[in-house]
Tab-separated table of C-alpha atoms in Angstrom:
chain	number	residue	atom	x	y	z
A	62	MET	CA	16.291	-35.112	6.236
A	63	ILE	CA	14.154	-36.313	9.031
A	64	THR	CA	13.501	-32.987	10.055
A	65	ILE	CA	12.141	-31.867	6.762
A	66	MET	CA	9.854	-34.891	6.571
A	67	LEU	CA	8.483	-34.302	9.426
A	68	ILE	CA	7.403	-30.706	8.477
A	69	LYS	CA	5.970	-31.962	5.373
A	70	SER	CA	3.798	-34.342	7.417
A	71	ILE	CA	2.858	-31.806	9.820
A	72	THR	CA	1.574	-29.274	7.148
A	73	ARG	CA	-0.217	-32.261	5.324
A	74	GLU	CA	-1.997	-33.290	8.421
A	75	MET	CA	-2.874	-29.815	9.451
A	76	LYS	CA	-4.448	-29.272	6.035
A	77	ASP	CA	-7.169	-31.713	6.814
A	78	VAL	CA	-8.259	-31.443	10.605
A	79	LYS	CA	-9.531	-27.686	10.642
A	80	GLY	CA	-12.884	-29.144	8.690
A	81	GLY	CA	-15.141	-26.146	8.921
A	82	LYS	CA	-13.003	-23.964	10.809
A	83	ARG	CA	-10.379	-21.877	9.572
A	84	ARG	CA	-7.768	-23.870	7.445
A	85	ILE	CA	-4.136	-23.157	7.487
A	86	GLY	CA	-3.708	-25.008	4.018
A	87	GLN	CA	-7.018	-22.829	2.233
A	88	GLU	CA	-5.963	-19.613	3.389
A	89	GLY	CA	-2.131	-20.373	2.362
A	90	ARG	CA	-2.894	-21.251	-1.288
A	91	GLN	CA	-4.836	-17.618	-1.227
A	92	LEU	CA	-2.063	-15.497	-0.364
A	93	GLN	CA	0.121	-17.764	-2.587
A	94	GLY	CA	-1.908	-16.605	-5.149
A	95	ARG	CA	-1.664	-13.237	-4.103
A	96	SER	CA	2.281	-13.520	-4.469
A	97	CYS	CA	2.391	-15.057	-7.364
A	98	ASN	CA	5.874	-17.175	-7.296
A	99	HIS	CA	7.002	-15.361	-4.464
A	100	ILE	CA	7.203	-16.838	-1.230
A	101	PRO	CA	3.865	-15.682	1.059
A	102	TRP	CA	3.422	-14.919	4.399
A	103	PRO	CA	1.617	-16.856	6.896
A	104	ASP	CA	-1.867	-15.497	8.176
A	105	PRO	CA	-1.006	-13.218	11.082
A	106	LEU	CA	-3.770	-14.169	13.110
A	107	PRO	CA	-3.424	-16.852	16.275
A	108	ILE	CA	-4.764	-20.297	15.029
A	109	ASP	CA	-7.694	-21.041	17.712
A	110	SER	CA	-6.618	-23.821	20.035
A	111	ALA	CA	-9.732	-26.211	19.209
A	112	GLY	CA	-8.552	-28.868	16.565
A	113	GLN	CA	-4.855	-28.315	16.700
A	114	GLY	CA	-4.727	-32.025	16.321
A	115	ASN	CA	-2.201	-34.362	17.656
A	116	TRP	CA	0.880	-32.734	17.041
A	117	GLU	CA	0.197	-30.053	20.659
A	118	TYR	CA	0.886	-33.121	22.324
A	119	LEU	CA	3.871	-33.467	21.571
A	120	PRO	CA	7.122	-33.476	24.681
A	121	PRO	CA	7.551	-29.705	25.175
A	122	GLU	CA	11.168	-30.648	25.076
A	123	LEU	CA	11.168	-32.566	21.642
A	124	LEU	CA	8.928	-30.178	20.317
A	125	LEU	CA	11.641	-27.269	21.303
A	126	ASP	CA	14.565	-29.270	19.867
A	127	ILE	CA	12.357	-30.043	16.448
A	128	ILE	CA	12.272	-26.335	16.144
A	129	GLN	CA	15.486	-24.913	17.250
A	130	ARG	CA	17.446	-27.658	14.746
A	131	VAL	CA	14.916	-25.781	11.788
A	132	GLU	CA	15.158	-22.827	12.751
A	133	LYS	CA	19.169	-23.212	12.763
A	134	SER	CA	19.269	-24.292	9.845
A	135	GLU	CA	17.395	-22.675	7.760
A	136	THR	CA	19.019	-18.954	8.025
A	137	SER	CA	17.849	-17.538	4.467
A	138	TRP	CA	14.971	-17.589	2.267
A	139	PRO	CA	13.128	-19.618	0.676
A	140	GLY	CA	14.273	-22.594	3.280
A	141	ARG	CA	13.055	-20.249	6.210
A	142	SER	CA	9.623	-21.056	4.955
A	143	ALA	CA	10.240	-24.178	6.775
A	144	VAL	CA	10.229	-21.927	10.325
A	145	LEU	CA	6.606	-20.612	9.088
A	146	ALA	CA	5.709	-24.129	8.873
A	147	CYS	CA	6.422	-25.091	12.264
A	148	ALA	CA	4.657	-21.314	13.405
A	149	SER	CA	1.209	-22.471	11.212
A	150	VAL	CA	0.996	-25.764	12.834
A	151	CYS	CA	-0.787	-25.059	16.174
A	152	LYS	CA	-1.122	-22.149	18.578
A	153	SER	CA	1.242	-24.234	21.260
A	154	TRP	CA	3.977	-24.710	18.206
A	155	ARG	CA	3.666	-21.005	17.356
A	156	GLU	CA	4.242	-19.643	20.688
A	157	ILE	CA	7.223	-21.870	21.322
A	158	THR	CA	8.644	-20.588	17.483
A	159	LYS	CA	7.690	-17.141	18.633
A	160	GLU	CA	10.146	-17.949	21.548
A	161	ILE	CA	12.932	-18.980	19.370
A	162	VAL	CA	13.321	-16.509	16.452
A	163	LYS	CA	14.626	-13.775	17.232
A	164	THR	CA	14.202	-9.964	16.002
A	165	PRO	CA	15.834	-8.871	13.446
A	166	GLU	CA	18.109	-6.080	15.929
A	167	GLU	CA	19.328	-9.685	17.370
A	168	CYS	CA	19.856	-11.972	14.519
A	169	GLY	CA	19.663	-9.938	11.406
A	170	ARG	CA	17.015	-11.606	9.490
A	171	ILE	CA	13.313	-11.209	8.696
A	172	THR	CA	11.296	-14.127	9.231
A	173	PHE	CA	7.997	-12.943	10.358
A	174	PRO	CA	5.357	-9.980	8.602
A	175	ILE	CA	6.041	-8.150	12.004
A	176	SER	CA	9.633	-8.523	11.672
A	177	LEU	CA	9.276	-5.400	8.894
A	178	LYS	CA	8.032	-3.102	11.444
A	179	GLN	CA	10.826	-4.242	14.126
A	180	PRO	CA	14.139	-2.604	14.026
A	181	GLY	CA	16.903	-3.497	12.068
A	182	PRO	CA	20.371	-5.205	13.151
A	183	ARG	CA	23.082	-2.713	14.783
A	184	GLU	CA	26.264	-4.076	13.548
A	185	PHE	CA	25.616	-4.381	9.805
A	186	PRO	CA	22.901	-3.525	7.326
A	187	ILE	CA	19.909	-5.728	5.659
A	188	GLN	CA	20.480	-5.199	2.196
A	189	CYS	CA	17.469	-5.006	0.035
A	190	PHE	CA	16.203	-3.984	-3.176
A	191	ILE	CA	13.217	-2.394	-4.900
A	192	LYS	CA	11.701	-2.880	-8.352
A	193	ARG	CA	9.374	-0.353	-9.793
A	194	ASP	CA	6.280	-1.114	-12.307
A	195	ARG	CA	5.713	1.909	-13.983
A	196	SER	CA	2.201	0.565	-15.763
A	197	THR	CA	0.502	-0.116	-12.380
A	198	SER	CA	2.187	2.536	-10.481
A	199	THR	CA	3.241	-0.156	-7.623
A	200	TYR	CA	6.781	-0.477	-6.136
A	201	ARG	CA	7.857	-3.991	-4.665
A	202	LEU	CA	10.416	-4.617	-1.963
A	203	TYR	CA	12.168	-7.655	-1.822
A	204	LEU	CA	15.061	-9.498	0.470
A	205	GLY	CA	18.562	-9.792	-1.204
A	206	LEU	CA	21.448	-8.104	-3.093
A	207	THR	CA	19.924	-7.765	-6.566
A	208	PRO	CA	17.003	-9.334	-8.148
A	209	SER	CA	17.420	-13.063	-8.743
A	210	LYS	CA	17.137	-14.769	-12.566
A	211	ASP	CA	14.591	-17.259	-11.513
A	212	GLU	CA	12.528	-14.045	-9.514
A	213	SER	CA	12.428	-16.228	-6.853
A	214	ASP	CA	13.026	-13.349	-4.472
A	215	LYS	CA	11.091	-13.226	-1.232
A	216	LEU	CA	8.569	-10.694	-1.373
A	217	LEU	CA	8.492	-7.769	1.934
A	218	LEU	CA	6.406	-5.030	1.057
A	219	ALA	CA	4.415	-3.393	-1.886
A	220	ALA	CA	3.270	0.238	-2.414
A	221	LYS	CA	1.020	1.390	-4.696
A	222	ARG	CA	0.741	5.009	-5.839
A	223	ILE	CA	-2.645	7.100	-5.931
A	224	ARG	CA	-2.419	10.495	-7.147
A	225	ARG	CA	-5.070	13.354	-5.882
A	226	LEU	CA	-5.918	16.821	-6.857
A	227	THR	CA	-4.170	17.665	-3.333
A	228	GLY	CA	-0.777	15.515	-3.313
A	229	THR	CA	-0.046	11.479	-3.667
A	230	ASP	CA	-0.580	8.894	-1.042
A	231	PHE	CA	1.548	5.593	-1.313
A	232	MET	CA	-0.489	2.557	0.119
A	233	ILE	CA	2.029	0.285	1.555
A	234	SER	CA	0.458	-3.722	2.046
A	235	LEU	CA	2.336	-7.273	2.954
A	236	VAL	CA	1.141	-8.254	-0.851
A	237	ALA	CA	1.360	-7.046	-4.508
A	238	ASP	CA	-2.314	-6.732	-5.791
A	239	ASP	CA	-3.944	-5.881	-2.081
A	240	PHE	CA	-3.793	-2.086	-1.126
A	241	SER	CA	-7.508	-1.752	0.741
A	242	ARG	CA	-7.354	-0.504	3.758
A	243	SER	CA	-9.705	-2.732	5.036
A	244	SER	CA	-7.607	-5.853	4.346
A	245	ASN	CA	-5.347	-7.697	7.110
A	246	THR	CA	-2.264	-7.257	4.675
A	247	TYR	CA	-2.691	-3.173	4.971
A	248	VAL	CA	0.443	-2.278	6.681
A	249	GLY	CA	0.681	1.338	6.112
A	250	LYS	CA	0.477	4.765	4.472
A	251	LEU	CA	2.418	7.439	2.911
A	252	ARG	CA	0.796	10.816	2.125
A	253	SER	CA	2.501	13.493	0.363
A	254	ASN	CA	1.428	17.548	0.066
A	255	PHE	CA	0.738	18.967	-3.611
A	256	LEU	CA	4.468	20.089	-4.209
A	257	GLY	CA	5.704	16.602	-3.244
A	258	THR	CA	8.434	18.348	-0.542
A	259	LYS	CA	6.568	16.798	2.697
A	260	PHE	CA	5.608	13.595	3.502
A	261	THR	CA	3.748	12.157	6.335
A	262	LEU	CA	4.416	8.476	7.421
A	263	TYR	CA	1.280	6.704	8.798
A	264	ASP	CA	1.126	3.214	10.789
A	265	SER	CA	-1.615	1.197	11.089
A	266	GLN	CA	-0.203	0.639	14.818
A	267	SER	CA	1.251	2.060	17.221
A	268	PRO	CA	4.953	1.400	17.552
A	269	TYR	CA	4.730	1.061	21.186
A	270	HIS	CA	1.170	-1.628	21.075
A	271	SER	CA	1.986	-4.926	21.914
A	272	GLY	CA	-0.846	-6.374	19.300
A	273	ALA	CA	-2.877	-7.534	22.209
A	274	GLN	CA	-6.542	-7.658	21.332
A	275	HIS	CA	-9.656	-9.221	22.521
A	276	ASN	CA	-10.967	-12.218	21.384
A	277	ASN	CA	-14.425	-10.139	19.928
A	278	GLN	CA	-12.014	-7.956	18.060
A	279	ARG	CA	-10.219	-10.464	16.288
A	280	ARG	CA	-12.391	-10.547	13.216
A	281	LYS	CA	-13.390	-7.327	13.125
A	282	ARG	CA	-12.454	-4.933	10.095
A	283	PHE	CA	-13.325	-1.292	8.998
A	284	ASN	CA	-14.652	-0.399	5.471
A	285	ALA	CA	-12.454	1.588	3.728
A	286	ASN	CA	-14.345	4.239	3.320
A	287	LYS	CA	-14.953	4.580	7.289
A	288	VAL	CA	-11.242	4.888	8.003
A	289	SER	CA	-9.780	8.034	8.497
A	290	PRO	CA	-5.925	8.980	8.886
A	291	GLY	CA	-6.889	9.853	12.626
A	292	SER	CA	-7.352	5.955	13.222
A	293	SER	CA	-3.607	5.653	12.423
A	294	THR	CA	-0.592	6.895	14.265
A	295	CYS	CA	1.859	9.540	12.319
A	296	VAL	CA	5.413	7.558	12.904
A	297	SER	CA	7.634	10.075	10.648
A	298	THR	CA	7.950	13.397	8.820
A	299	ILE	CA	9.780	13.506	5.406
A	300	ALA	CA	10.757	16.989	4.042
A	301	TYR	CA	12.836	17.994	1.043
A	302	LYS	CA	14.137	21.806	0.592
A	303	LEU	CA	12.838	23.683	-1.950
A	304	LYS	CA	14.985	25.280	-4.527
A	305	ILE	CA	13.516	28.936	-5.392
A	306	LEU	CA	16.417	30.022	-7.545
A	307	ARG	CA	16.710	26.198	-9.129
A	308	THR	CA	20.142	26.030	-7.871
A	309	LYS	CA	22.357	23.020	-8.682
A	310	GLY	CA	22.775	20.048	-6.496
A	311	PRO	CA	21.645	17.074	-4.954
A	312	ARG	CA	18.079	17.319	-3.112
A	313	ARG	CA	17.943	17.614	0.401
A	314	MET	CA	16.273	16.338	3.132
A	315	HIS	CA	15.370	15.658	6.755
A	316	CYS	CA	13.326	12.995	8.665
A	317	VAL	CA	11.910	13.310	11.883
A	318	MET	CA	11.098	9.583	13.343
A	319	HIS	CA	8.750	10.809	15.697
A	320	SER	CA	8.294	7.231	17.621
A	321	ILE	CA	12.109	6.597	18.033
A	322	PRO	CA	14.304	8.767	20.366
A	323	LEU	CA	17.386	10.568	19.587
A	324	SER	CA	18.782	8.196	22.025
A	325	SER	CA	18.720	4.894	20.395
A	326	ILE	CA	21.711	5.971	18.360
A	327	GLN	CA	23.838	5.993	21.037
A	328	GLU	CA	25.272	2.587	22.794
A	329	GLY	CA	22.998	0.530	24.634
A	330	GLY	CA	19.839	2.974	23.214
A	331	THR	CA	16.714	1.550	22.257
A	332	ALA	CA	14.046	1.387	19.481
A	333	PRO	CA	10.290	0.761	19.983
A	334	THR	CA	9.585	-3.068	19.162
A	335	PRO	CA	6.207	-4.509	18.410
A	336	THR	CA	5.452	-7.953	19.243
A	337	SER	CA	2.607	-8.902	16.863
A	338	LEU	CA	0.577	-7.091	14.485
A	339	PRO	CA	-2.920	-5.789	15.374
A	340	LEU	CA	-5.626	-8.612	14.697
A	341	SER	CA	-7.821	-4.927	13.889
A	342	PHE	CA	-7.258	-2.070	12.124
A	343	GLY	CA	-8.507	1.237	13.411
A	344	SER	CA	-7.796	0.590	17.537
A	345	LYS	CA	-6.703	3.689	19.629
A	346	TYR	CA	-3.964	4.084	21.599
A	347	THR	CA	-2.430	6.835	23.368
A	348	PRO	CA	1.756	6.773	22.535
A	349	PRO	CA	3.757	7.629	25.104
A	350	PRO	CA	4.758	11.741	25.273
A	351	VAL	CA	7.816	12.928	23.798
A	352	SER	CA	9.449	15.997	24.768
A	353	LYS	CA	9.053	18.941	21.705
A	354	VAL	CA	10.888	21.781	22.770
A	355	ASN	CA	13.619	21.266	20.611
A	356	GLU	CA	11.817	20.270	17.403
A	357	PRO	CA	13.897	20.065	14.176
A	358	VAL	CA	14.197	22.977	12.488
A	359	THR	CA	14.412	23.354	8.814
A	360	ASP	CA	17.630	24.777	8.693
A	361	PHE	CA	19.819	23.115	5.346
A	362	ASN	CA	22.925	25.559	5.758
A	363	SER	CA	23.457	24.898	9.826
A	364	PRO	CA	25.595	21.916	10.100
A	365	SER	CA	23.108	20.598	12.729
A	366	LEU	CA	19.273	20.602	11.867
A	367	LEU	CA	17.985	20.317	15.603
A	368	GLY	CA	17.897	24.188	16.281
A	369	SER	CA	18.379	24.654	20.549
A	370	GLN	CA	16.168	27.059	21.496
A	371	VAL	CA	15.438	26.083	24.799
A	372	SER	CA	17.966	26.015	27.760
A	373	PRO	CA	18.432	23.730	29.229
A	374	PRO	CA	17.984	20.971	26.427
A	375	SER	CA	16.230	18.056	26.843
A	376	PRO	CA	17.966	14.454	27.539
A	377	PRO	CA	18.455	12.390	23.963
A	378	SER	CA	15.979	9.870	25.677
A	379	GLN	CA	13.234	12.816	24.710
A	380	VAL	CA	13.889	13.794	21.462
A	381	PRO	CA	12.677	12.509	18.443
A	382	LEU	CA	15.070	11.468	16.194
A	383	THR	CA	16.051	13.305	13.232
A	384	LEU	CA	17.859	12.003	10.227
A	385	ARG	CA	19.646	14.122	6.856
A	386	ASN	CA	20.825	13.492	4.269
A	387	LYS	CA	24.637	12.974	3.988
A	388	VAL	CA	25.781	15.840	1.647
A	389	PRO	CA	27.880	14.306	-1.063
A	390	LYS	CA	31.381	15.831	-2.633
A	391	TRP	CA	31.736	17.148	-5.865
A	392	HIS	CA	34.316	15.102	-7.937
A	393	GLU	CA	36.130	17.814	-9.996
A	394	ASP	CA	37.124	14.974	-12.542
A	395	LEU	CA	33.971	13.924	-12.816
A	396	GLN	CA	31.862	16.719	-12.653
A	397	CYS	CA	29.451	15.226	-10.924
A	398	TRP	CA	28.437	14.544	-7.238
A	399	TYR	CA	29.721	11.459	-5.619
A	400	LEU	CA	28.993	9.168	-2.258
A	401	ASN	CA	30.802	6.177	-1.591
A	402	PHE	CA	27.967	3.432	-1.412
A	403	LYS	CA	30.374	0.530	-0.770
A	404	GLY	CA	29.428	-0.767	-4.283
A	405	ARG	CA	25.638	-0.970	-3.411
A	406	VAL	CA	24.574	1.613	-6.364
A	407	THR	CA	26.059	1.583	-9.738
A	408	VAL	CA	23.874	4.292	-11.655
A	409	ALA	CA	24.133	7.917	-11.008
A	410	SER	CA	20.669	9.321	-10.061
A	411	VAL	CA	19.176	12.314	-8.315
A	412	LYS	CA	17.175	9.690	-6.353
A	413	ASN	CA	20.339	8.005	-4.454
A	414	PHE	CA	20.738	9.031	-1.136
A	415	GLN	CA	21.977	8.291	2.328
A	416	LEU	CA	20.964	9.485	5.949
A	417	ILE	CA	22.739	9.787	8.710
A	418	ALA	CA	21.555	11.698	12.183
A	419	ALA	CA	21.009	15.264	12.421
A	420	VAL	CA	22.385	16.217	16.251
A	421	ASP	CA	22.401	19.140	17.992
A	422	PRO	CA	26.138	19.194	19.679
A	423	SER	CA	24.645	19.560	23.662
A	424	HIS	CA	23.656	16.256	23.242
A	425	ASN	CA	27.010	14.598	23.274
A	426	ILE	CA	26.612	11.870	20.796
A	427	ALA	CA	29.637	10.324	19.869
A	428	HIS	CA	31.051	11.746	16.385
A	429	THR	CA	30.834	7.720	15.222
A	430	ASP	CA	27.459	7.501	16.245
A	431	GLN	CA	26.447	10.538	14.026
A	432	GLU	CA	28.713	9.556	11.122
A	433	LYS	CA	26.944	6.077	10.624
A	434	VAL	CA	24.625	5.425	7.706
A	435	ILE	CA	21.274	4.585	8.660
A	436	LEU	CA	19.361	3.644	5.512
A	437	GLN	CA	20.845	4.236	1.906
A	438	PHE	CA	19.083	4.202	-1.462
A	439	GLY	CA	20.295	3.990	-4.881
A	440	LYS	CA	19.861	3.067	-8.417
A	441	ILE	CA	21.314	0.170	-10.158
A	442	GLY	CA	19.717	-0.381	-13.071
A	443	LYS	CA	16.331	0.637	-14.876
A	444	ASP	CA	13.617	0.501	-12.235
A	445	VAL	CA	16.107	-0.911	-10.075
A	446	PHE	CA	17.003	0.194	-7.075
A	447	THR	CA	18.770	-1.320	-3.551
A	448	MET	CA	18.031	-0.106	0.285
A	449	ASP	CA	20.071	-0.885	2.923
A	450	TYR	CA	18.937	-0.226	6.676
A	451	CYS	CA	19.956	-0.710	9.983
A	452	PHE	CA	18.844	-0.054	13.581
A	453	PRO	CA	16.824	1.942	14.673
A	454	LEU	CA	14.795	1.996	11.245
A	455	SER	CA	12.401	-1.051	10.579
A	456	ALA	CA	11.802	-2.141	7.022
A	457	PHE	CA	8.568	-0.413	6.544
A	458	GLN	CA	10.061	3.494	7.354
A	459	ALA	CA	13.016	2.539	5.589
A	460	PHE	CA	10.961	1.388	2.612
A	461	ALA	CA	8.254	4.596	3.240
A	462	ILE	CA	11.298	6.715	3.277
A	463	CYS	CA	12.574	5.718	-0.407
A	464	LEU	CA	8.941	5.697	-1.725
A	465	THR	CA	9.334	9.861	-1.360
A	466	SER	CA	12.192	9.890	-3.958
A	467	PHE	CA	9.684	8.668	-6.509
A	468	ASP	CA	7.255	11.129	-6.305
A	469	LEU	CA	7.426	14.012	-8.723
A	470	LYS	CA	9.052	17.009	-6.936
A	471	PRO	CA	9.205	20.179	-9.554
A	472	ALA	CA	10.174	22.723	-6.990
A	473	CYS	CA	13.319	20.409	-5.448
A	474	GLU	CA	15.289	19.621	-8.540
């Protein structure tokens, strides 16, 4: 109780000390207005060290103890907003909070906006759900098992579908009413071809980028018509198999995760984990080289999607991870295809899928690692779908892959 009262006192004081500078309270109200009754994200930009008030002079031992108590006691939303309040006090508070709060891979919880671009936990999935709004062509990703009655679910990401002559774009943002690429809430874009059979995911930052920028770039923004796909990073390619003869059966897809090595699914494997969001968009960088000698081939009839055309094959650390949908089984009594979603999917739909790793036998990946479901998506009601993901995918990557199921695919049905 004392800790909660202290946090409230800190928040009230910090709303008044900013003066003419950028104020937390004012920006928080603006962001809260965007997210309606959902818990808003804090400003992802670091707070200026000047004008932090007296709270920055608390003894480090006391400050560390306070934030540790708050982080330990508030493990779920909306209570976890108290952790964000600590990070919003001043620069010194934010740095200590960032040291205490672990990544989703380590603790299994989503706290900061950057958590959406960090890999999920290894041992269990993070369970989310997606709500589709047909009238506005928007899709919202929430944290939780199913929608709550009071609609107080934590909004993680939102996407808006924009149809074009050559295909479809899904603009992905941290908020549900601003999808402009010049906004600091923009996180990426998903683009499809004309047939809706191939999708490319662009990230607003490099997965290897730490987020450090010069101070003079802090408020740099680009006009939307001046930003091209070249200023973003292609992090994934999703392809669906064409059904030329209109054969019956579920959709078949594969996803090439260009920024994640195949070795990440092995015990002790790692995946890129950014530490902060970019302060400006459009900055250029050079990602680490990834071998392309074993580029995945779209052979859906073979047991493996990775063609071994070059000998000797490259090690898993130099081969991008490829995901394929788990082949469903045919149920003779029900006369339908089925997968074991462990109760998370209740409505039959052609959109339902589970993704596992597509591995070449030469890479010597354990069978248990190959059969582990990394992402599953399925329908539970009208315009409501579940999404469960785990390491090495991030919420952003998983959400984008699920968005591909919503686009029209006349050649794949």
